[in-house]
Coordinates of N, CA and C in Angstrom, one line a residue:
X1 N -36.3 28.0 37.3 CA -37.6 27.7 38.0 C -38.4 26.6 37.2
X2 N -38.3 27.0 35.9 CA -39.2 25.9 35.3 C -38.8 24.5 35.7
X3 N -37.0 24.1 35.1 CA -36.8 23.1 35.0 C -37.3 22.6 36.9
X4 N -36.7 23.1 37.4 CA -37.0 22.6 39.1 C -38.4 22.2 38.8
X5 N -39.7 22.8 38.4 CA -40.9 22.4 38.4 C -41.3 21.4 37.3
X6 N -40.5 21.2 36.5 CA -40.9 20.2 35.4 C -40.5 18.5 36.1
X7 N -39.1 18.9 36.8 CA -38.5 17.7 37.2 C -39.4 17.5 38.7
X8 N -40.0 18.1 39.2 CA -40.8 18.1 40.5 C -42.2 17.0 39.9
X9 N -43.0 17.2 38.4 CA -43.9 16.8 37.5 C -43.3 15.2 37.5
X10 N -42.5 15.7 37.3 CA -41.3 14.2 36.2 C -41.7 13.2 37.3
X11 N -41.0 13.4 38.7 CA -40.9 12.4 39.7 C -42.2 12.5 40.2
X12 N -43.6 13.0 40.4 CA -44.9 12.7 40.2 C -45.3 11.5 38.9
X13 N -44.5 11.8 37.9 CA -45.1 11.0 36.9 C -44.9 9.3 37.3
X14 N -43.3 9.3 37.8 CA -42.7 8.0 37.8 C -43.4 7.4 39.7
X15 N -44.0 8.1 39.9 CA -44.7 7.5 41.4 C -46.3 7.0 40.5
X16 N -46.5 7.7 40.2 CA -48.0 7.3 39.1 C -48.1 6.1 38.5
X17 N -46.6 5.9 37.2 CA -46.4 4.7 36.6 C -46.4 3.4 37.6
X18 N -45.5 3.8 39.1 CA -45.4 3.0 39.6 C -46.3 2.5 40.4
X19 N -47.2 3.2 40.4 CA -48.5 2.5 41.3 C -49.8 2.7 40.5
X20 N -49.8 2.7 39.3 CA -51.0 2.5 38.0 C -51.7 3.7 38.6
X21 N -51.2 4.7 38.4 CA -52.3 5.5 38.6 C -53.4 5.7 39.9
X22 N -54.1 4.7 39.4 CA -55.5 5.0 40.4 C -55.1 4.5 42.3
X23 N -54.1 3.8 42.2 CA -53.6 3.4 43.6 C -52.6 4.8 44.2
X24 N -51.9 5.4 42.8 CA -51.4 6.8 43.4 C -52.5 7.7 44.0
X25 N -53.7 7.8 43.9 CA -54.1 8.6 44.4 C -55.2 8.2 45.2
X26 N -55.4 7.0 45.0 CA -56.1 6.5 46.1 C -55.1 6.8 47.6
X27 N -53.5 6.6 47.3 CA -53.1 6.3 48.4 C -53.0 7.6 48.9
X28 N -52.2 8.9 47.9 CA -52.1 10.2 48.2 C -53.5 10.6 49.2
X29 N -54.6 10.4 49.1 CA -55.3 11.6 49.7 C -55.6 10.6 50.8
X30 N -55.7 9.0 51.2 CA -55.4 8.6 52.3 C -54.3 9.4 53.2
X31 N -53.2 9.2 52.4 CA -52.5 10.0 53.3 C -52.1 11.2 53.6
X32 N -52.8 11.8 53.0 CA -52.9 13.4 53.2 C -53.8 13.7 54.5
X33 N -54.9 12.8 54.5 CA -56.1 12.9 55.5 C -55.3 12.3 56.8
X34 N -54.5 11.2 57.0 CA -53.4 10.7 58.0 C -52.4 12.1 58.4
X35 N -52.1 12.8 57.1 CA -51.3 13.9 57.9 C -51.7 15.3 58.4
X36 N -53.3 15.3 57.7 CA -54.1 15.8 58.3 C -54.5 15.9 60.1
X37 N -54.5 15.0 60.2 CA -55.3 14.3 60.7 C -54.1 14.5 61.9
X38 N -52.4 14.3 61.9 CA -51.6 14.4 62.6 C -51.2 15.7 63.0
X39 N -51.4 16.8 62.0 CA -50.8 18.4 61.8 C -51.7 19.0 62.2
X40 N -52.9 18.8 61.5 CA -53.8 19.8 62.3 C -53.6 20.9 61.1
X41 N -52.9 20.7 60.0 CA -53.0 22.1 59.1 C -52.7 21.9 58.1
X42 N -53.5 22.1 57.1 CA -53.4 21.9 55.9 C -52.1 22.0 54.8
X43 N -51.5 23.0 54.7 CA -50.1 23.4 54.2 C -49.0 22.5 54.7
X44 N -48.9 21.8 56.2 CA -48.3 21.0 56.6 C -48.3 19.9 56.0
X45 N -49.6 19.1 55.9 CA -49.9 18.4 55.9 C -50.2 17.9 54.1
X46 N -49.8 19.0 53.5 CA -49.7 18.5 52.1 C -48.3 18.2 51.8
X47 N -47.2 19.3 52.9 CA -45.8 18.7 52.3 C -45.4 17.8 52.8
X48 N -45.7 17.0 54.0 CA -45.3 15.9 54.8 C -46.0 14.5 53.9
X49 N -46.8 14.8 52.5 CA -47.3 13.9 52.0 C -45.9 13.0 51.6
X50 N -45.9 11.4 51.7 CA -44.5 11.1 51.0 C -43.9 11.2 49.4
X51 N -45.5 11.2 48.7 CA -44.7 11.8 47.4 C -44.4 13.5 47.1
X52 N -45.6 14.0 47.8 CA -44.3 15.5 47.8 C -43.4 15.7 48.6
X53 N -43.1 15.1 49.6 CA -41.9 15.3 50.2 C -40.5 14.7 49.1
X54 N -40.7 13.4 48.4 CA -39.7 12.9 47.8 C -39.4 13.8 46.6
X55 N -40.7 14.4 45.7 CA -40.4 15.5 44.9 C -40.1 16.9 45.3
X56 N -40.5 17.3 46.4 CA -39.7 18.4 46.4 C -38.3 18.4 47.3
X57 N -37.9 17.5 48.1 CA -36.5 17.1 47.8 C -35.8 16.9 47.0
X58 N -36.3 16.5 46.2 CA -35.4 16.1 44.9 C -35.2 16.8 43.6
X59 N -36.0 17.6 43.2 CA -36.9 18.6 42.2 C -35.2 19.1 42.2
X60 N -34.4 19.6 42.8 CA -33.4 20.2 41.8 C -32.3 19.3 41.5
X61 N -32.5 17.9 41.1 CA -31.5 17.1 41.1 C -31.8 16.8 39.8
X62 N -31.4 17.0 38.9 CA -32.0 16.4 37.6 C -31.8 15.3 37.1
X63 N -30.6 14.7 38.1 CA -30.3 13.2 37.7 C -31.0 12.3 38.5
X64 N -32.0 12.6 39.5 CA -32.6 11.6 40.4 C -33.2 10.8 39.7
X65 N -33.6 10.8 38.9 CA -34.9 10.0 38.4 C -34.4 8.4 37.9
X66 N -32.8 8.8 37.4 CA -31.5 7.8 36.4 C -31.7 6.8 37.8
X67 N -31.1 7.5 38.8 CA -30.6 6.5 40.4 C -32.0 6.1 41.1
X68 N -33.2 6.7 40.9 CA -33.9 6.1 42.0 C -34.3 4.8 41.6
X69 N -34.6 4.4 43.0 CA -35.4 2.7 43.2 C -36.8 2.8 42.8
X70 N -37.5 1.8 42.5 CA -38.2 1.5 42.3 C -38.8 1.8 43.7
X71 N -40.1 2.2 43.6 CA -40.9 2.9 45.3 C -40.2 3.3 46.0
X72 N -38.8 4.1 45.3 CA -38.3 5.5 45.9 C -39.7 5.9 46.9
X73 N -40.4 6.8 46.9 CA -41.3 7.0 47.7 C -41.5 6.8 48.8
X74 N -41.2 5.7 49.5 CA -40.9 4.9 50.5 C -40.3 4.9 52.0
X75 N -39.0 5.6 50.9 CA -38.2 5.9 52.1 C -38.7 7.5 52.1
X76 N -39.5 7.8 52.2 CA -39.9 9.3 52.1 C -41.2 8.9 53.5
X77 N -41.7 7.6 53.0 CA -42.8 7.6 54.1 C -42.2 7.5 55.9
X78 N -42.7 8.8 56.9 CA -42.5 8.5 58.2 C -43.2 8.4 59.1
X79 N -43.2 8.3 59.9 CA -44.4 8.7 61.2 C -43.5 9.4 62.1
X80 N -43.9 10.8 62.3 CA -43.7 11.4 63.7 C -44.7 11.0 65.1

């Protein structure tokens, strides 16, 4: 359990580096309010976020972090 949650942290960290920080969270709770805003429910609409969707997909891969792209994240973003 840990490692699953450290590596879940890990690939939060590497979405952070890759958007300086303050644009990661600028963008995060934009889009949290967008999935809000789509769901209608809070718990939905935190895991439909694209960076926790890409981390907790990925969270038991411990090699993900070696293979991902650069704004991995991305292909995580959808619209229903």
């Amino acid at each position: 359990m840990n490692k699953t949650l450290i590596n879940h942290e890990k690939i939060h960290l590497r979405q952070q580096l890759e958007l300086l920080i303050v644009l990661f969270y600028v963008w995060y709770i934009i889009e949290f309010l967008v999935r809000l805003m789509q769901y209608r429910q809070w718990n939905i609409a935190y895991k439909n976020i694209s960076f926790e969707r890409e981390a907790y997909i990925n969270e038991h891969n411990t090699t993900y972090l070696k293979n991902r792209k650069f704004w991995g994240f991305l292909k995580y973003l959808r619209v229903e």
